[in-house]
Short mmCIF file of C-alpha atoms and ligand atoms in Angstrom, two decimals:
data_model
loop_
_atom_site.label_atom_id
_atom_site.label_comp_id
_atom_site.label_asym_id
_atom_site.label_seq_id
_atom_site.Cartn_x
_atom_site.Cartn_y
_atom_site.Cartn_z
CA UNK A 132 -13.66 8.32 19.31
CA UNK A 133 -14.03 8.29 22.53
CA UNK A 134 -11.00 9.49 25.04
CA UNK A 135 -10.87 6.23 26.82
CA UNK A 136 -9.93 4.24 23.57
CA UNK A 137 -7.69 6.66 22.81
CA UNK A 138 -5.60 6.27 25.93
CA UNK A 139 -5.80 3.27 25.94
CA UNK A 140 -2.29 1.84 26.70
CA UNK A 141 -2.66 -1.23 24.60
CA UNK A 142 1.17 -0.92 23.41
CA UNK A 143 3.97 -0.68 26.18
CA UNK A 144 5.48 1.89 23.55
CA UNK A 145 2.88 3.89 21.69
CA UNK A 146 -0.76 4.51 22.66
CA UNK A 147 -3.62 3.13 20.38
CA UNK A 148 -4.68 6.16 18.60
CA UNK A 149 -6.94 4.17 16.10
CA UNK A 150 -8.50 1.09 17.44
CA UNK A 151 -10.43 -1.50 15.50
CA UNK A 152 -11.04 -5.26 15.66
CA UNK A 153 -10.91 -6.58 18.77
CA UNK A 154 -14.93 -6.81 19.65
CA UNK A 155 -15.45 -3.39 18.40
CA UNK A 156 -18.48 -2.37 16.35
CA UNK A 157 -18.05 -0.89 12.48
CA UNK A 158 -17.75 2.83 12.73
CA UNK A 159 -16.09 5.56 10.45
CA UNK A 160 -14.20 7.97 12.87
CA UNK A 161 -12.20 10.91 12.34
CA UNK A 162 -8.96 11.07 10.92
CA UNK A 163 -6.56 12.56 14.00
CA UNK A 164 -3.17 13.02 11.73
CA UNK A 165 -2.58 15.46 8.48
CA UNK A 166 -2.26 13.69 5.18
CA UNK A 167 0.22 16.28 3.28
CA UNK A 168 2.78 17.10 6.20
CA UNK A 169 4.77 19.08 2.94
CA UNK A 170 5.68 22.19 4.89
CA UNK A 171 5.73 24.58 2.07
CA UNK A 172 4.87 23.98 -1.47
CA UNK A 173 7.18 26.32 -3.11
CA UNK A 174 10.10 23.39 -2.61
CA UNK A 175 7.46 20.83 -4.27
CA UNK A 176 8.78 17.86 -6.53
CA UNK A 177 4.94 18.08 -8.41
CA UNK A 178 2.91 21.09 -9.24
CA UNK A 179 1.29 22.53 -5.80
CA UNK A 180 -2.19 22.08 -6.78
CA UNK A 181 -1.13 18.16 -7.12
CA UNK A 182 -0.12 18.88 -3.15
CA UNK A 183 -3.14 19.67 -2.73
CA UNK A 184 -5.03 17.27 -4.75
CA UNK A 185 -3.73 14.62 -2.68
CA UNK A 186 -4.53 16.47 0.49
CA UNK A 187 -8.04 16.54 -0.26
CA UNK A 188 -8.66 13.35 -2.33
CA UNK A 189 -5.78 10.90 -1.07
CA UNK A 190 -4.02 9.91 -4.40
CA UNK A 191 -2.35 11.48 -7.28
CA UNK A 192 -2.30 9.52 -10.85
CA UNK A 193 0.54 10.27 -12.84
CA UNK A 194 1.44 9.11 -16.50
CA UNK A 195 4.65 8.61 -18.48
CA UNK A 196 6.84 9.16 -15.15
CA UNK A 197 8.93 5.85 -17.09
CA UNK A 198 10.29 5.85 -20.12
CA UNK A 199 9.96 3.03 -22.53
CA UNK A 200 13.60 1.71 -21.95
CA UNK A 201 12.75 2.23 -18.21
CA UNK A 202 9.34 0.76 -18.52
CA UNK A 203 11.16 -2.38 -21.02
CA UNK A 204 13.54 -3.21 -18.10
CA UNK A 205 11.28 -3.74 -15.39
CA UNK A 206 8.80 -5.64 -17.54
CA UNK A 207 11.93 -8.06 -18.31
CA UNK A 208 12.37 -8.08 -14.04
CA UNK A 209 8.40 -8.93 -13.61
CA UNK A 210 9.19 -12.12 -15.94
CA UNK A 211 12.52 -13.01 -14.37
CA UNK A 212 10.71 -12.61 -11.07
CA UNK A 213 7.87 -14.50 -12.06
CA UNK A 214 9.66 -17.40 -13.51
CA UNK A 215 12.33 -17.77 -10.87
CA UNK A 216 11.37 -21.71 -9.52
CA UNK A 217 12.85 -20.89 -6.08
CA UNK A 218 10.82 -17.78 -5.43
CA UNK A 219 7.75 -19.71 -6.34
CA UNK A 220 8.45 -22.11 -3.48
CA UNK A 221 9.52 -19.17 -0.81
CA UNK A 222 7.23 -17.51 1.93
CA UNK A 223 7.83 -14.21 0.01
CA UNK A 224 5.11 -15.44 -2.89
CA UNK A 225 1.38 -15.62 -2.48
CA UNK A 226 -0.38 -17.91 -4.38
CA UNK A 227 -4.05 -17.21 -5.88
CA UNK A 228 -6.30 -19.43 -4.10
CA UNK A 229 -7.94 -21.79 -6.76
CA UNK A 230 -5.50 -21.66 -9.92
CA UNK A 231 -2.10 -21.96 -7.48
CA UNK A 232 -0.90 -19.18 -10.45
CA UNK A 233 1.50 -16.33 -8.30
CA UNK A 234 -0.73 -13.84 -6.82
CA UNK A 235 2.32 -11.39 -5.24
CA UNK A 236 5.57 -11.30 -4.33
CA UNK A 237 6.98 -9.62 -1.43
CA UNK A 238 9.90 -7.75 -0.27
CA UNK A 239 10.82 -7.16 -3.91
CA UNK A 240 12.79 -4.36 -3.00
CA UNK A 241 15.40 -6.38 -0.83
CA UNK A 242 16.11 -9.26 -2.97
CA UNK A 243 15.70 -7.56 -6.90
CA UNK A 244 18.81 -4.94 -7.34
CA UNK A 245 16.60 -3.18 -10.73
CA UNK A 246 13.67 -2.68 -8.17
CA UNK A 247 15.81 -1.93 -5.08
CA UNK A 248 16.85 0.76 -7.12
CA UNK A 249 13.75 2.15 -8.43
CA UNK A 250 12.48 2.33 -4.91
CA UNK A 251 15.41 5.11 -3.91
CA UNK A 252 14.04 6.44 -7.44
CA UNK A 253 13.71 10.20 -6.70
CA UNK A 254 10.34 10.81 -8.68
CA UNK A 255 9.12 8.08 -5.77
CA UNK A 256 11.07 8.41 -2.55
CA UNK A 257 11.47 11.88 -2.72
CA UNK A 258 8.35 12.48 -3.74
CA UNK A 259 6.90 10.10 -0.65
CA UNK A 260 9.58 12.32 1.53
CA UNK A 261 8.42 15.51 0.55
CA UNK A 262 4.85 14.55 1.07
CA UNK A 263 5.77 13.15 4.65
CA UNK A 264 8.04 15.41 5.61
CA UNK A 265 10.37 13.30 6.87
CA UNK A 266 13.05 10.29 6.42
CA UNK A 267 11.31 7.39 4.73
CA UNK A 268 11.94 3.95 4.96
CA UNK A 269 9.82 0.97 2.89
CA UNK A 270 8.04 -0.48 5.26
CA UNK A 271 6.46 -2.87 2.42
CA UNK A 272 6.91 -3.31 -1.26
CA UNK A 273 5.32 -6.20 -3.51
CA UNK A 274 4.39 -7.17 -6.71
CA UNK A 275 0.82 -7.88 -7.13
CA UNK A 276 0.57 -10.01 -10.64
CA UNK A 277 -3.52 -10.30 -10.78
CA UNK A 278 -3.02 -12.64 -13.91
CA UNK A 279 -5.05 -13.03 -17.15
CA UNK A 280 -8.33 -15.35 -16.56
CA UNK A 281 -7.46 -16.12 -12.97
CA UNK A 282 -6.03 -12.92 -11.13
CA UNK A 283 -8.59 -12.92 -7.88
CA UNK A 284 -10.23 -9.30 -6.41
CA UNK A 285 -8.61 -7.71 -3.42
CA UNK A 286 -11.58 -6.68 -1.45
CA UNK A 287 -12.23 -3.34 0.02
CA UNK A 288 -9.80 -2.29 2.71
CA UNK A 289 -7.80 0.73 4.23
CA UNK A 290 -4.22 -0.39 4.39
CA UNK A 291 -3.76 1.36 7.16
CA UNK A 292 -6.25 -0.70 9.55
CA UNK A 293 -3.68 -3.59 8.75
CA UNK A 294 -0.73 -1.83 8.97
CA UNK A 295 -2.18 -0.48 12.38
CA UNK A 296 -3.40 -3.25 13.79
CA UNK A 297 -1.72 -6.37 12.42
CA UNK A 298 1.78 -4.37 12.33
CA UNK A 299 2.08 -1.90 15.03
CA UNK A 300 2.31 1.19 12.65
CA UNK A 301 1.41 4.06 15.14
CA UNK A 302 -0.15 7.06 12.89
CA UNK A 303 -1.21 7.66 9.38
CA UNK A 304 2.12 9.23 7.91
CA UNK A 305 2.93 6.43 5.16
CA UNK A 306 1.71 6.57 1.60
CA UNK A 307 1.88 3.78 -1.46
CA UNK A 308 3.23 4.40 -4.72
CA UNK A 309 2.33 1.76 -7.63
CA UNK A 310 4.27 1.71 -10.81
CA UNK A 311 2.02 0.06 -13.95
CA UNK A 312 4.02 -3.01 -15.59
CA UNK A 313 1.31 -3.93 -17.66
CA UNK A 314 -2.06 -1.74 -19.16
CA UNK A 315 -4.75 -1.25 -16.57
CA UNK A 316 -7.44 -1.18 -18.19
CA UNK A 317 -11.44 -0.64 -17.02
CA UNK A 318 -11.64 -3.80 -17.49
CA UNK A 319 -8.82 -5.73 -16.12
CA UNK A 320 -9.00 -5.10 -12.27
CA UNK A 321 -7.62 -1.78 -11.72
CA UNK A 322 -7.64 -0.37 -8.59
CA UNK A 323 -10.59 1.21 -7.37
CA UNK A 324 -10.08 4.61 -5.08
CA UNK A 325 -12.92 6.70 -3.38
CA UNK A 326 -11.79 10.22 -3.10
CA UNK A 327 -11.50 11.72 0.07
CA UNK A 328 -11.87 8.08 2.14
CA UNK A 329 -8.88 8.78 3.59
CA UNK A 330 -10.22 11.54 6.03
CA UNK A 331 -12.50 8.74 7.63
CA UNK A 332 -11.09 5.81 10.15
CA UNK A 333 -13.07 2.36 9.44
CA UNK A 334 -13.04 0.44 12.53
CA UNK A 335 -13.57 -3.14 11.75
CA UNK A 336 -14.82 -5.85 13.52
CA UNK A 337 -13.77 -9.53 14.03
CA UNK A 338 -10.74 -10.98 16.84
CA UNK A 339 -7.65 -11.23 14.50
CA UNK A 340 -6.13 -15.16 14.68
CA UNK A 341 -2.70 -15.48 15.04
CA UNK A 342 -1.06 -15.42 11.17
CA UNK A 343 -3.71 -13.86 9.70
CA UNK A 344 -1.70 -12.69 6.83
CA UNK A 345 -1.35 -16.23 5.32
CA UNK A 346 -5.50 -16.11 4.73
CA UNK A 347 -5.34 -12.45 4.53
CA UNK A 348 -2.98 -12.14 1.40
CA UNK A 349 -4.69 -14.54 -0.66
CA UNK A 350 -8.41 -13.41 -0.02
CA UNK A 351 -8.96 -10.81 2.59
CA UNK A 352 -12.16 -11.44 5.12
CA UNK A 353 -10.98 -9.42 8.41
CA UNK A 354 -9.94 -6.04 8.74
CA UNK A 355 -12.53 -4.92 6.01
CA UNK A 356 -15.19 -2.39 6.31
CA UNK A 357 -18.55 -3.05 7.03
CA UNK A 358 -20.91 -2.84 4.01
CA UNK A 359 -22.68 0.21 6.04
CA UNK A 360 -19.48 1.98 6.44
CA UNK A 361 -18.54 1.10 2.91
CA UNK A 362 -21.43 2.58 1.58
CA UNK A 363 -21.49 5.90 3.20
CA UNK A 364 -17.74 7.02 2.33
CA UNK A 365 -18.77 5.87 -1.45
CA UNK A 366 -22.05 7.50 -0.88
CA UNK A 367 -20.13 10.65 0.14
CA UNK A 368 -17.90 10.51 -3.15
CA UNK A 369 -17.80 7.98 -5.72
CA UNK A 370 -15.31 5.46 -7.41
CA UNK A 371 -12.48 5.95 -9.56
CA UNK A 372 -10.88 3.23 -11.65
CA UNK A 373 -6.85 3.96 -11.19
CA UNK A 374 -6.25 3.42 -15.44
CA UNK A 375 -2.86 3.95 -16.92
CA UNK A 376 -0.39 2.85 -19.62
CA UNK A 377 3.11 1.25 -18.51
CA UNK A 378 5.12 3.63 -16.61
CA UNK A 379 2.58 5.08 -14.90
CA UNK A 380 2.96 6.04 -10.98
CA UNK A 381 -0.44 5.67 -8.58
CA UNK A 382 0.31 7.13 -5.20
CA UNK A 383 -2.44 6.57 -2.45
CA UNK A 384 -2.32 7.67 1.31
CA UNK A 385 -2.19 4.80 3.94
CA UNK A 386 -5.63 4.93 4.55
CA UNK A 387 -7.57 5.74 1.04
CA UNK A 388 -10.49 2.87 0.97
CA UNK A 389 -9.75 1.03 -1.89
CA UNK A 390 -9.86 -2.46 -3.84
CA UNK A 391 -9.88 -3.89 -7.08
CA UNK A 392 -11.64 -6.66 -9.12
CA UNK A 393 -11.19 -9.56 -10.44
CA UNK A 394 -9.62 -10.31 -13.69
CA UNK A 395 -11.74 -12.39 -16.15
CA UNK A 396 -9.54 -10.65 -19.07
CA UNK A 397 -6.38 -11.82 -21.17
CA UNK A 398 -4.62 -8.95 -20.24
CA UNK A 399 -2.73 -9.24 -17.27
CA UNK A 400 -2.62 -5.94 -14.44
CA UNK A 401 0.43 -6.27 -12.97
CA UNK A 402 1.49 -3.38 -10.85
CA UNK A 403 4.93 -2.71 -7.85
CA UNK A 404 3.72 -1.36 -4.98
CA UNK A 405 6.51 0.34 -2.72
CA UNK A 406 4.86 1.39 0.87
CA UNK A 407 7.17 4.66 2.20
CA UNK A 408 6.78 5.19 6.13
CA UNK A 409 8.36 8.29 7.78
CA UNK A 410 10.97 7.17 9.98
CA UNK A 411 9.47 9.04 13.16
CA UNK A 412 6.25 6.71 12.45
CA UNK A 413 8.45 3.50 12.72
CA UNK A 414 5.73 0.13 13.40
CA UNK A 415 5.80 -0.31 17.34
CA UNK A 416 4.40 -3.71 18.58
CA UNK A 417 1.20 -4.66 17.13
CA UNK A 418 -1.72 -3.28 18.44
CA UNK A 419 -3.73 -6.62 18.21
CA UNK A 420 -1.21 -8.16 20.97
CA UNK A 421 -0.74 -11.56 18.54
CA UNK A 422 2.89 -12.15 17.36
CA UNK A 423 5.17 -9.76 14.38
CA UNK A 424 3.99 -10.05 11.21
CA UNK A 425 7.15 -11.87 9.28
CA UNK A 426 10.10 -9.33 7.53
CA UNK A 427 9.07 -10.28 4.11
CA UNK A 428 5.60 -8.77 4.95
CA UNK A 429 6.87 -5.47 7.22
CA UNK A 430 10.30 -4.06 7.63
CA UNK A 431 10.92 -4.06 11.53
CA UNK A 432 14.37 -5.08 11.91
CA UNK A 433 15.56 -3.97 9.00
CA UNK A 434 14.57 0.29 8.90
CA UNK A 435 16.64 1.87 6.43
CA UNK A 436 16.07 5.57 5.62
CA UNK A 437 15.90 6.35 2.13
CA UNK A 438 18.48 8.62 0.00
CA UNK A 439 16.35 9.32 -2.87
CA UNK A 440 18.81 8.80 -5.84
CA UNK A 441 18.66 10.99 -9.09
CA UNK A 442 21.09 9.01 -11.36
CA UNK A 443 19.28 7.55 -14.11
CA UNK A 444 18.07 3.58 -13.74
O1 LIG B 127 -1.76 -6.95 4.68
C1 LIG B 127 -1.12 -6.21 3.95
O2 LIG B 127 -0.14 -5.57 4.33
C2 LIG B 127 -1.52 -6.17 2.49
N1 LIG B 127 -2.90 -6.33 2.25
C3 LIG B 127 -3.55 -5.63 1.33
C4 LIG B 127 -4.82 -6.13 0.81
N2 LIG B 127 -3.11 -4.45 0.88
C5 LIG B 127 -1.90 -3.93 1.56
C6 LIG B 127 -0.94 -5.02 1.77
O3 LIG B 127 -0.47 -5.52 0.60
FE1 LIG B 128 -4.01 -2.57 -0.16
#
């Protein structure tokens, strides 16, 4: 990257430190920030060598965190939620573009008290605030349904590049952690993770409109690696399918390349997504200059720090 970009004072508050978009070419670039900021291992929530497992290959896949009376009251949420006729109709649901069926639902973690709850969860938020060594605060969280038959792909992308650009979020110190509702199977759209992607920056190209995220969130075009720079960082490693039974916890750094297919199966993949952010990495303005993405998509007036809570669900 070269110095100029990097000083760059795009932002009145924060300098761009990863540029993309914005008549740029596709490049892979260095990674400027750690990924584990965990200052010593000995007070780690997980084995060390998963410490450094993520460090090295940006996600950790853990089974039977839930158990099945923990795992049997958030599948009973994911049907309230997904039967509830006025969150159908609200901003906070994305639709799948041909069937209409719910694609995801946002902000799950303001509005649902079972899921508010499981994202104080210790084995998540102090897990994410061990691993960022910090405060955290969700700076996302969502369903994503990816229904039976008609659940669509999400194509290749670093959150992170979105986050970034779209939402102001200054450095890479924010992870993901996905709970399975449902099986994810091979076959049935899991997520799909290249190991060690997370070292590389993809800048993208394309001018970002103004509400982007209303395409974006149904069937993402922009902010999306070039096939070029796709192909080296898979080149470089390979890709892992994310499987797990119900109750299993996926946690990815905030800029792992990854995706997922469509789902041509019975079997729906429905999986929570809760997106920590260290407090001291709290989003800025956006770096693309267009207007805030909405609250339901990014917490920016609402930043509450985290007390991970140990009492059972
Ligand atoms: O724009 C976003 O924030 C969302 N887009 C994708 C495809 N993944 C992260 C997030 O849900
Ligand atoms: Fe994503």
């Amino acid at each position: 990257m070269d110095t100029e970009s990097l000083f760059s004072t795009q932002n009145s508050n924060s300098k761009d430190a990863y540029p993309s978009r914005g008549g740029r070419k596709a490049a892979l670039v260095e990674r400027l920030d750690p990924v584990a900021y965990a200052p010593n291992l000995n007070q780690s929530p997980v084995a060390p060598a998963l410490v450094e497992q993520y460090q090295n290959q940006g996600f950790l896949i853990l089974e039977d965190v839930f158990d099945a009376r923990e795992i049997e009251v958030f599948q009973r949420e994911l049907e309230t939620v997904c039967n509830d006729p006025q969150l159908k109709d609200s901003e906070k649901t994305i639709t799948e573009p041909d069937s209409g069926s719910i694609r995801s639902v946002f902000q799950i973690h303001q509005f649902n008290p079972i899921f508010k709850r499981l994202a104080a969860d210790v084995r998540l938020a102090g897990l994410a605030q061990f691993l960022l060594n910090d405060q955290v605060y969700i700076h996302q969280s969502r369903l994503n349904y990816k229904p039976g038959f008609v659940g669509k792909e999400f194509y290749w992308h670093s959150d992170f590049e979105t986050w970034h650009v779209e939402d102001g979020m200054p450095r890479m110190r924010a992870l993901s952690i996905s709970i399975t509702l449902t099986e994810n199977y091979e076959f049935n759209g899991p997520l799909m993770l290249i190991p060690g992607s997370h070292k590389r920056y993809a800048v993208c190209e394309g001018e970002t409109p103004e509400g982007h995220y209303k395409a974006s969130l149904k069937k993402q075009e922009l902010g999306v690696p070039s096939d070029k720079s796709l192909s080296s960082l898979v080149n470089q490693s390979e890709i892992v399918t994310a499987t797990g039974k119900p109750g299993s916890l996926i946690l990815f750094d905030c800029n792992l390349m990854h995706g997922s297919n469509g789902n041509i199966t019975p079997f729906p993949r429905s999986n929570l997504f809760f997106v920590y952010n260290a407090l001291s990495n709290r989003i800025v303005e956006p770096f693309c200059g267009n207007a805030p993405r909405p609250e339901h998509i990014c917490s920016r007036t609402h930043i509450e720090p985290i007390e991970p809570k140990v009492k059972p669900l």
